[in-house]
Amino acid sequence: MVKPVVVVGAGLAGLVCARKLHQLGVPVIVVDADDRPGGRLKTDREGGFLLDRGFQTLFTAYPSAKRELDMDALNLGKFEKGAHIFHGGNLSLLEPQTLMDMFRTKFELVRSKTIPLGDKRLLAKFSGSAGHMSVRQAYATDPMPTEDYLRGFGFGDEIMDRFFRPFLGGIFLDKSLTVDSRQFLFVWAMLNQGQTAIPANGIQAIADQITADIPRYLFRFGNKVDQIVRDSHGHPTGIRFDTSETIDANSVVIATEAEEASRLAGQPTAEGHKSSTCLYFETATPVVDGAYLLLNGSGKGIVNHVAPVSNASPTYAPSGKHLASVTVLGNPEQSDQELAEIAKQELNEWVPSKGAYMWRFIRGYRIGFAQMAQPVGFIERLPGNATSHTGLYLAGEFTQNSSIDGAIRSGLEAAALVTSEQGAAEAA
């Protein structure tokens, strides 16, 4: 009997890897400690609301996602390009514009003092160049902290503190702007070249779509892998669950989160991680008109940004109701209920006409490992899909970059490496 490739972890990278191996006719089994596939791409249903485990979006311009996902079948709801910024006790709308648009609307822009006119024009110029970079061009630039890159372009304190810190803080879960500038440029290009979207059935629909192409009998849920079984040379021969049960394997792909992958593989993976806390509220009316994010440009309070989720995709809330997602960076010491009360107090100042005090807190999520840290030079320190032992591979965003695109690409590359080395072994 031919031994299978065992994929440990049914997150996005593991699912993509397993699907590709199955499509190529390679025997494969997927094991996961959870009760269902998806990894961090999970959606819970509560009282007719769809609650993603943390506010997550799909950038439609992601090249790997466009190749591997049926975007139309996901029935994507789109967020608007632009954001409302809270500063000085008011919300101001900042929308992407071309330089020509800037000159046409000069007087309207002057009235809004949240972002200086010069910085708005500079933002239009910046998006006109960096926003059109290819993936290769973005990663070919010289690495530096994102803040240094932006200041080198000429941006001042106002737009840095009121827009870039909360906006990029929401993407990278870090307002310090110390993320590698190459990763920032990649994300900025994706934002400009496509749309920010959520599937009609929740973020888990992405994982479900891939899972549907893999026969159910190839999955094994509910058991944690305790260790990789190895021969005297360190090459994998199977896996052992925490129940002591074993499964023999031809090869093993470790597709867990970075910390667990490091433990199982016995080698370093990612160099730290970022955490976030997501609070969901039922609101009587939409937080704002249109599917715009609301950013905290005040530099005060716990709320980083608010997403009117059901404005982008009405399927996230029952008919006649509305859903808002509030993101707090990190993992605060207060309880979810305490955070919810603080958030409502703050948001009553942001949108005083929306009765934030009356919003119903539905549920909170603490995402301890929301994404890996991406400091300057992280790309050169990525572990890659191969390990020091033939037959043992890694798959996960921690081999690429912290994004849906990175996870998909890693899964594909892991599958390619497995089949390549198996082919070489058979030829020998």
CSV table of C-alpha atoms in Angstrom, one decimal:
chain,number,residue,atom,x,y,z
A,1,MET,CA,0.0,0.0,0.0
A,2,VAL,CA,1.3,3.4,-1.0
A,3,LYS,CA,1.9,5.7,2.0
A,4,PRO,CA,0.2,9.1,1.8
A,5,VAL,CA,1.5,12.5,2.2
A,6,VAL,CA,0.2,13.7,5.5
A,7,VAL,CA,-0.6,17.4,5.7
A,8,VAL,CA,-0.7,18.6,9.3
A,9,GLY,CA,-3.1,21.6,9.5
A,10,ALA,CA,-6.2,22.4,7.6
A,11,GLY,CA,-5.7,26.1,7.4
A,12,LEU,CA,-5.6,27.9,4.0
A,13,ALA,CA,-2.0,26.8,3.1
A,14,GLY,CA,-2.6,23.2,4.1
A,15,LEU,CA,-5.9,23.0,2.2
A,16,VAL,CA,-4.3,24.5,-1.0
A,17,CYS,CA,-1.4,22.1,-0.7
A,18,ALA,CA,-3.7,19.1,-0.2
A,19,ARG,CA,-6.0,20.0,-3.0
A,20,LYS,CA,-3.1,20.4,-5.4
A,21,LEU,CA,-1.6,17.0,-4.4
A,22,HIS,CA,-5.0,15.4,-4.7
A,23,GLN,CA,-5.5,16.9,-8.2
A,24,LEU,CA,-2.1,15.5,-9.2
A,25,GLY,CA,-3.1,12.0,-8.0
A,26,VAL,CA,-0.8,12.0,-5.0
A,27,PRO,CA,-2.3,10.1,-2.0
A,28,VAL,CA,-2.9,12.6,0.8
A,29,ILE,CA,-4.4,12.9,4.2
A,30,VAL,CA,-5.2,16.1,6.1
A,31,VAL,CA,-5.2,16.1,9.9
A,32,ASP,CA,-6.2,19.0,12.2
A,33,ALA,CA,-6.8,19.4,15.9
A,34,ASP,CA,-9.9,21.5,15.3
A,35,ASP,CA,-13.4,20.2,14.4
A,36,ARG,CA,-13.5,21.8,11.0
A,37,PRO,CA,-11.1,23.1,8.3
A,38,GLY,CA,-10.2,26.8,7.8
A,39,GLY,CA,-7.6,27.6,10.4
A,40,ARG,CA,-8.0,31.3,11.1
A,41,LEU,CA,-10.5,31.6,8.3
A,42,LYS,CA,-13.5,30.7,10.5
A,43,THR,CA,-17.0,32.1,10.6
A,44,ASP,CA,-19.5,31.6,13.4
A,45,ARG,CA,-23.3,32.0,13.1
A,46,GLU,CA,-25.1,33.6,16.0
A,47,GLY,CA,-28.7,34.9,15.9
A,48,GLY,CA,-28.6,35.3,12.1
A,49,PHE,CA,-25.3,37.2,12.2
A,50,LEU,CA,-22.1,36.0,10.5
A,51,LEU,CA,-19.2,36.6,12.8
A,52,ASP,CA,-15.8,36.1,11.3
A,53,ARG,CA,-13.1,35.3,13.9
A,54,GLY,CA,-11.5,38.7,13.6
A,55,PHE,CA,-12.2,41.2,11.0
A,56,GLN,CA,-10.7,39.8,7.8
A,57,THR,CA,-10.9,40.7,4.2
A,58,LEU,CA,-9.9,39.4,0.8
A,59,PHE,CA,-8.0,41.7,-1.6
A,60,THR,CA,-9.4,40.8,-5.1
A,61,ALA,CA,-6.1,41.8,-6.8
A,62,TYR,CA,-4.1,39.0,-5.0
A,63,PRO,CA,-2.5,37.1,-7.9
A,64,SER,CA,-2.6,33.7,-6.3
A,65,ALA,CA,-6.1,34.1,-5.0
A,66,LYS,CA,-7.3,35.1,-8.5
A,67,ARG,CA,-5.8,31.8,-9.9
A,68,GLU,CA,-6.9,29.5,-7.1
A,69,LEU,CA,-10.3,30.8,-6.0
A,70,ASP,CA,-13.6,31.1,-7.9
A,71,MET,CA,-14.2,34.8,-7.0
A,72,ASP,CA,-17.7,34.9,-8.6
A,73,ALA,CA,-18.8,31.9,-6.5
A,74,LEU,CA,-17.8,33.7,-3.3
A,75,ASN,CA,-20.4,36.4,-4.0
A,76,LEU,CA,-18.1,39.1,-2.7
A,77,GLY,CA,-19.4,42.2,-0.9
A,78,LYS,CA,-17.0,45.2,-1.5
A,79,PHE,CA,-15.8,47.9,0.8
A,80,GLU,CA,-15.5,51.4,-0.6
A,81,LYS,CA,-12.0,52.8,-1.3
A,82,GLY,CA,-11.4,55.5,1.2
A,83,ALA,CA,-12.2,55.9,4.9
A,84,HIS,CA,-13.8,58.2,7.4
A,85,ILE,CA,-11.2,59.6,9.8
A,86,PHE,CA,-12.1,60.6,13.4
A,87,HIS,CA,-10.1,63.6,14.5
A,88,GLY,CA,-10.9,66.7,16.4
A,89,GLY,CA,-14.4,65.5,17.4
A,90,ASN,CA,-15.5,65.0,13.8
A,91,LEU,CA,-15.5,62.4,11.0
A,92,SER,CA,-14.0,63.4,7.7
A,93,LEU,CA,-14.1,61.3,4.5
A,94,LEU,CA,-10.8,60.7,2.8
A,95,GLU,CA,-11.3,59.1,-0.7
A,96,PRO,CA,-8.6,58.1,-3.2
A,97,GLN,CA,-8.3,60.7,-6.0
A,98,THR,CA,-6.1,61.4,-8.9
A,99,LEU,CA,-4.1,64.6,-9.0
A,100,MET,CA,-6.5,66.0,-11.6
A,101,ASP,CA,-9.4,65.3,-9.2
A,102,MET,CA,-7.4,67.1,-6.5
A,103,PHE,CA,-7.2,70.3,-8.5
A,104,ARG,CA,-10.9,70.1,-9.5
A,105,THR,CA,-12.0,69.8,-5.9
A,106,LYS,CA,-9.5,72.1,-4.3
A,107,PHE,CA,-12.0,74.2,-2.3
A,108,GLU,CA,-13.9,71.2,-0.9
A,109,LEU,CA,-10.6,69.8,0.3
A,110,VAL,CA,-9.5,73.0,1.9
A,111,ARG,CA,-12.7,72.9,4.1
A,112,SER,CA,-11.6,69.6,5.5
A,113,LYS,CA,-8.7,70.2,7.8
A,114,THR,CA,-8.1,66.6,9.0
A,115,ILE,CA,-5.6,66.0,6.3
A,116,PRO,CA,-3.7,69.0,4.8
A,117,LEU,CA,-4.3,69.6,1.2
A,118,GLY,CA,-0.6,69.2,0.4
A,119,ASP,CA,-0.6,65.7,1.9
A,120,LYS,CA,-3.8,64.8,0.0
A,121,ARG,CA,-2.2,65.8,-3.3
A,122,LEU,CA,0.9,63.8,-2.3
A,123,LEU,CA,-1.3,60.8,-1.5
A,124,ALA,CA,-2.8,61.0,-5.0
A,125,LYS,CA,0.7,61.2,-6.5
A,126,PHE,CA,1.9,58.3,-4.3
A,127,SER,CA,-1.0,56.0,-5.3
A,128,GLY,CA,-0.4,56.9,-8.9
A,129,SER,CA,3.1,55.4,-8.7
A,130,ALA,CA,3.3,52.9,-5.9
A,131,GLY,CA,-0.3,51.8,-6.4
A,132,HIS,CA,0.6,50.5,-9.9
A,133,MET,CA,3.6,48.5,-8.9
A,134,SER,CA,3.8,44.8,-9.8
A,135,VAL,CA,4.4,42.3,-7.1
A,136,ARG,CA,8.0,41.9,-8.4
A,137,GLN,CA,8.6,45.6,-8.4
A,138,ALA,CA,7.3,46.0,-4.8
A,139,TYR,CA,9.6,43.4,-3.5
A,140,ALA,CA,12.6,44.6,-5.5
A,141,THR,CA,12.7,47.9,-3.7
A,142,ASP,CA,15.2,48.6,-0.9
A,143,PRO,CA,13.8,47.5,2.5
A,144,MET,CA,13.3,50.0,5.3
A,145,PRO,CA,10.7,50.8,7.9
A,146,THR,CA,7.4,51.9,6.3
A,147,GLU,CA,7.4,55.1,8.2
A,148,ASP,CA,10.9,56.0,6.7
A,149,TYR,CA,9.6,55.2,3.2
A,150,LEU,CA,6.5,57.4,3.6
A,151,ARG,CA,8.4,60.3,5.1
A,152,GLY,CA,11.0,60.0,2.4
A,153,PHE,CA,8.2,60.5,-0.1
A,154,GLY,CA,7.4,63.7,1.7
A,155,PHE,CA,4.4,62.9,4.0
A,156,GLY,CA,4.0,65.0,7.1
A,157,ASP,CA,3.0,64.3,10.7
A,158,GLU,CA,-0.8,65.0,10.2
A,159,ILE,CA,-1.4,62.3,7.5
A,160,MET,CA,1.0,59.9,9.2
A,161,ASP,CA,-0.7,60.0,12.5
A,162,ARG,CA,-4.3,60.5,11.4
A,163,PHE,CA,-4.4,58.2,8.4
A,164,PHE,CA,-1.4,55.9,7.9
A,165,ARG,CA,-1.1,54.8,11.5
A,166,PRO,CA,-4.7,53.7,12.0
A,167,PHE,CA,-5.1,52.4,8.5
A,168,LEU,CA,-1.9,50.4,8.2
A,169,GLY,CA,-2.3,49.6,11.9
A,170,GLY,CA,-5.5,47.8,11.0
A,171,ILE,CA,-3.8,45.8,8.2
A,172,PHE,CA,-0.5,44.9,9.9
A,173,LEU,CA,-1.9,45.1,13.5
A,174,ASP,CA,0.9,47.5,14.4
A,175,LYS,CA,0.6,51.3,14.4
A,176,SER,CA,4.4,51.9,14.7
A,177,LEU,CA,4.9,51.7,10.9
A,178,THR,CA,7.9,49.5,11.4
A,179,VAL,CA,6.7,46.9,8.9
A,180,ASP,CA,9.1,46.2,6.0
A,181,SER,CA,8.4,48.7,3.3
A,182,ARG,CA,8.4,46.0,0.6
A,183,GLN,CA,5.4,44.3,2.3
A,184,PHE,CA,3.7,47.7,2.6
A,185,LEU,CA,4.2,48.4,-1.1
A,186,PHE,CA,2.8,45.0,-2.0
A,187,VAL,CA,-0.3,45.6,0.1
A,188,TRP,CA,-0.7,49.2,-1.2
A,189,ALA,CA,-0.5,47.9,-4.8
A,190,MET,CA,-3.2,45.2,-4.1
A,191,LEU,CA,-5.5,47.8,-2.5
A,192,ASN,CA,-5.2,50.1,-5.5
A,193,GLN,CA,-5.4,47.4,-8.2
A,194,GLY,CA,-8.5,45.6,-6.8
A,195,GLN,CA,-11.1,45.8,-4.1
A,196,THR,CA,-11.3,44.9,-0.5
A,197,ALA,CA,-14.0,42.3,-0.1
A,198,ILE,CA,-15.8,39.7,2.1
A,199,PRO,CA,-17.6,36.6,0.9
A,200,ALA,CA,-21.4,36.5,1.3
A,201,ASN,CA,-21.1,33.4,3.5
A,202,GLY,CA,-18.3,34.7,5.7
A,203,ILE,CA,-14.5,34.5,5.4
A,204,GLN,CA,-14.7,30.7,6.0
A,205,ALA,CA,-16.3,30.4,2.5
A,206,ILE,CA,-12.8,30.7,1.1
A,207,ALA,CA,-11.6,27.6,3.0
A,208,ASP,CA,-14.9,25.8,2.3
A,209,GLN,CA,-14.5,26.4,-1.4
A,210,ILE,CA,-11.1,24.7,-1.4
A,211,THR,CA,-12.2,21.9,1.0
A,212,ALA,CA,-15.1,21.0,-1.4
A,213,ASP,CA,-12.5,19.8,-3.9
A,214,ILE,CA,-11.0,17.3,-1.5
A,215,PRO,CA,-13.0,14.1,-0.6
A,216,ARG,CA,-14.3,14.2,3.0
A,217,TYR,CA,-12.7,10.8,3.8
A,218,LEU,CA,-9.2,12.3,3.4
A,219,PHE,CA,-9.7,14.6,6.5
A,220,ARG,CA,-9.1,13.6,10.1
A,221,PHE,CA,-10.3,16.2,12.7
A,222,GLY,CA,-10.2,16.4,16.5
A,223,ASN,CA,-6.7,15.0,17.2
A,224,LYS,CA,-3.6,17.1,17.9
A,225,VAL,CA,-0.4,15.9,16.3
A,226,ASP,CA,2.1,15.4,19.2
A,227,GLN,CA,5.2,14.8,17.0
A,228,ILE,CA,6.6,13.8,13.7
A,229,VAL,CA,7.8,10.2,13.6
A,230,ARG,CA,11.3,10.0,12.1
A,231,ASP,CA,13.8,7.3,11.1
A,232,SER,CA,17.4,7.2,12.4
A,233,HIS,CA,18.4,9.8,9.8
A,234,GLY,CA,15.7,12.3,10.9
A,235,HIS,CA,13.5,11.7,7.8
A,236,PRO,CA,9.8,11.6,8.6
A,237,THR,CA,8.0,8.2,8.5
A,238,GLY,CA,4.7,9.3,9.9
A,239,ILE,CA,2.9,11.3,12.6
A,240,ARG,CA,1.9,10.6,16.2
A,241,PHE,CA,-1.2,12.0,17.8
A,242,ASP,CA,-1.4,13.0,21.4
A,243,THR,CA,-3.5,9.8,21.8
A,244,SER,CA,-0.3,7.8,20.8
A,245,GLU,CA,-2.0,6.7,17.6
A,246,THR,CA,0.2,6.9,14.5
A,247,ILE,CA,-0.3,7.3,10.8
A,248,ASP,CA,2.5,6.2,8.4
A,249,ALA,CA,3.5,8.7,5.8
A,250,ASN,CA,5.6,9.0,2.7
A,251,SER,CA,6.1,12.7,3.4
A,252,VAL,CA,4.8,15.2,5.9
A,253,VAL,CA,3.8,18.8,5.3
A,254,ILE,CA,3.6,20.9,8.4
A,255,ALA,CA,0.9,23.5,7.7
A,256,THR,CA,0.1,24.7,11.2
A,257,GLU,CA,0.6,28.2,12.7
A,258,ALA,CA,4.3,29.3,12.9
A,259,GLU,CA,4.9,28.5,16.6
A,260,GLU,CA,3.5,25.0,16.3
A,261,ALA,CA,5.3,24.4,13.0
A,262,SER,CA,8.6,25.3,14.7
A,263,ARG,CA,7.9,22.8,17.5
A,264,LEU,CA,7.0,20.0,15.1
A,265,ALA,CA,9.8,20.6,12.6
A,266,GLY,CA,12.4,21.4,15.2
A,267,GLN,CA,13.6,24.6,13.5
A,268,PRO,CA,12.8,28.3,13.7
A,269,THR,CA,9.9,29.7,11.6
A,270,ALA,CA,8.5,33.2,12.1
A,271,GLU,CA,10.1,35.8,14.4
A,272,GLY,CA,7.1,37.0,16.5
A,273,HIS,CA,3.5,37.7,15.9
A,274,LYS,CA,0.7,40.3,16.2
A,275,SER,CA,-2.5,40.0,18.2
A,276,SER,CA,-5.9,41.7,17.9
A,277,THR,CA,-9.3,41.8,19.5
A,278,CYS,CA,-12.5,42.0,17.5
A,279,LEU,CA,-15.8,43.1,19.0
A,280,TYR,CA,-19.1,42.7,17.1
A,281,PHE,CA,-22.1,44.9,17.7
A,282,GLU,CA,-25.7,44.9,16.4
A,283,THR,CA,-26.6,48.5,15.5
A,284,ALA,CA,-30.1,49.9,14.9
A,285,THR,CA,-28.9,51.8,11.8
A,286,PRO,CA,-25.7,51.6,9.7
A,287,VAL,CA,-22.8,53.3,11.4
A,288,VAL,CA,-22.2,55.4,8.3
A,289,ASP,CA,-23.6,55.6,4.8
A,290,GLY,CA,-21.7,53.4,2.4
A,291,ALA,CA,-19.2,50.6,3.1
A,292,TYR,CA,-16.4,52.8,4.4
A,293,LEU,CA,-14.0,52.0,7.2
A,294,LEU,CA,-13.9,54.4,10.2
A,295,LEU,CA,-10.4,55.1,11.4
A,296,ASN,CA,-9.3,56.5,14.7
A,297,GLY,CA,-7.1,59.4,13.7
A,298,SER,CA,-7.2,61.0,17.2
A,299,GLY,CA,-4.4,59.0,18.7
A,300,LYS,CA,-6.6,58.4,21.8
A,301,GLY,CA,-8.7,55.5,22.9
A,302,ILE,CA,-8.7,51.8,22.4
A,303,VAL,CA,-10.6,51.5,19.1
A,304,ASN,CA,-8.4,51.4,16.0
A,305,HIS,CA,-11.0,51.1,13.4
A,306,VAL,CA,-14.7,50.2,12.8
A,307,ALA,CA,-16.0,48.2,9.8
A,308,PRO,CA,-19.7,48.5,8.9
A,309,VAL,CA,-19.7,44.9,7.8
A,310,SER,CA,-23.3,44.5,6.7
A,311,ASN,CA,-22.9,47.7,4.6
A,312,ALA,CA,-20.4,45.7,2.5
A,313,SER,CA,-22.3,42.5,2.6
A,314,PRO,CA,-26.0,42.5,3.8
A,315,THR,CA,-25.8,38.7,4.3
A,316,TYR,CA,-23.8,39.3,7.5
A,317,ALA,CA,-26.9,40.5,9.4
A,318,PRO,CA,-30.6,39.4,9.5
A,319,SER,CA,-33.0,41.5,7.6
A,320,GLY,CA,-33.6,44.9,9.2
A,321,LYS,CA,-30.5,44.7,11.4
A,322,HIS,CA,-26.9,45.8,11.0
A,323,LEU,CA,-23.5,44.5,12.0
A,324,ALA,CA,-20.4,46.5,13.0
A,325,SER,CA,-16.9,45.1,13.7
A,326,VAL,CA,-14.7,47.1,16.1
A,327,THR,CA,-11.0,46.2,16.1
A,328,VAL,CA,-8.7,46.8,19.1
A,329,LEU,CA,-5.0,46.1,18.6
A,330,GLY,CA,-3.3,43.6,20.9
A,331,ASN,CA,-4.9,41.7,23.7
A,332,PRO,CA,-6.0,44.1,26.4
A,333,GLU,CA,-6.4,43.0,30.0
A,334,GLN,CA,-10.0,44.0,30.2
A,335,SER,CA,-12.8,41.5,29.6
A,336,ASP,CA,-14.6,41.5,26.3
A,337,GLN,CA,-17.7,43.0,28.0
A,338,GLU,CA,-15.6,45.8,29.6
A,339,LEU,CA,-13.9,46.5,26.2
A,340,ALA,CA,-17.3,46.7,24.6
A,341,GLU,CA,-18.5,49.3,27.1
A,342,ILE,CA,-15.4,51.4,26.5
A,343,ALA,CA,-15.7,51.1,22.8
A,344,LYS,CA,-19.3,52.2,22.9
A,345,GLN,CA,-18.3,55.3,24.9
A,346,GLU,CA,-15.6,56.2,22.4
A,347,LEU,CA,-17.8,55.6,19.4
A,348,ASN,CA,-20.6,57.7,20.8
A,349,GLU,CA,-18.2,60.6,20.2
A,350,TRP,CA,-17.4,59.4,16.7
A,351,VAL,CA,-21.0,59.1,15.5
A,352,PRO,CA,-23.2,60.8,18.2
A,353,SER,CA,-26.3,60.5,16.1
A,354,LYS,CA,-26.1,56.7,15.9
A,355,GLY,CA,-26.8,55.9,19.6
A,356,ALA,CA,-23.7,53.8,20.2
A,357,TYR,CA,-24.6,53.5,23.9
A,358,MET,CA,-27.5,51.4,22.7
A,359,TRP,CA,-25.6,49.0,20.5
A,360,ARG,CA,-25.9,45.4,21.5
A,361,PHE,CA,-22.6,43.7,22.1
A,362,ILE,CA,-22.8,40.3,20.4
A,363,ARG,CA,-19.4,38.6,20.8
A,364,GLY,CA,-15.7,39.2,21.1
A,365,TYR,CA,-12.8,37.4,19.6
A,366,ARG,CA,-9.2,37.4,20.9
A,367,ILE,CA,-6.8,36.4,18.1
A,368,GLY,CA,-3.5,35.7,19.8
A,369,PHE,CA,-1.7,34.8,16.6
A,370,ALA,CA,-3.5,37.1,14.1
A,371,GLN,CA,-0.5,37.4,11.8
A,372,MET,CA,3.3,37.0,11.9
A,373,ALA,CA,5.5,40.0,12.5
A,374,GLN,CA,7.0,41.5,9.4
A,375,PRO,CA,9.9,43.8,10.4
A,376,VAL,CA,12.5,45.1,8.1
A,377,GLY,CA,14.4,42.2,6.5
A,378,PHE,CA,11.9,39.5,7.5
A,379,ILE,CA,11.8,38.3,3.9
A,380,GLU,CA,15.4,37.3,3.9
A,381,ARG,CA,14.8,35.3,7.1
A,382,LEU,CA,11.8,33.3,6.0
A,383,PRO,CA,12.3,29.6,6.4
A,384,GLY,CA,11.0,28.5,3.0
A,385,ASN,CA,9.0,25.3,2.3
A,386,ALA,CA,12.0,22.9,2.5
A,387,THR,CA,13.5,21.7,5.7
A,388,SER,CA,16.9,20.1,6.4
A,389,HIS,CA,15.3,16.6,6.1
A,390,THR,CA,14.0,15.2,2.8
A,391,GLY,CA,10.3,14.4,3.1
A,392,LEU,CA,9.5,17.1,5.6
A,393,TYR,CA,8.1,20.4,4.4
A,394,LEU,CA,6.5,23.6,5.7
A,395,ALA,CA,3.5,25.4,4.4
A,396,GLY,CA,2.0,28.6,5.8
A,397,GLU,CA,2.2,32.4,5.4
A,398,PHE,CA,5.3,32.2,7.6
A,399,THR,CA,7.2,31.0,4.5
A,400,GLN,CA,6.0,33.9,2.3
A,401,ASN,CA,4.2,36.9,3.9
A,402,SER,CA,1.3,37.4,6.2
A,403,SER,CA,-1.7,37.5,3.8
A,404,ILE,CA,-4.2,35.2,2.2
A,405,ASP,CA,-2.1,35.4,-1.0
A,406,GLY,CA,1.0,34.4,1.0
A,407,ALA,CA,-0.8,31.3,2.4
A,408,ILE,CA,-2.1,30.2,-1.0
A,409,ARG,CA,1.3,30.6,-2.6
A,410,SER,CA,3.0,28.7,0.2
A,411,GLY,CA,0.6,25.8,-0.2
A,412,LEU,CA,1.2,25.6,-3.9
A,413,GLU,CA,4.9,25.7,-3.5
A,414,ALA,CA,4.9,23.1,-0.8
A,415,ALA,CA,2.9,20.8,-3.1
A,416,ALA,CA,5.3,21.4,-6.0
A,417,LEU,CA,8.3,20.6,-3.8
A,418,VAL,CA,6.7,17.4,-2.6
A,419,THR,CA,5.9,16.1,-6.1
A,420,SER,CA,9.4,17.2,-7.4
A,421,GLU,CA,11.3,15.3,-4.6
A,422,GLN,CA,9.0,12.3,-4.9
A,423,GLY,CA,9.6,12.3,-8.7
A,424,ALA,CA,13.3,12.5,-8.2
A,425,ALA,CA,13.3,9.7,-5.6
A,426,GLU,CA,11.3,7.4,-8.0
A,427,ALA,CA,13.6,8.2,-10.9
A,428,ALA,CA,16.6,7.3,-8.7
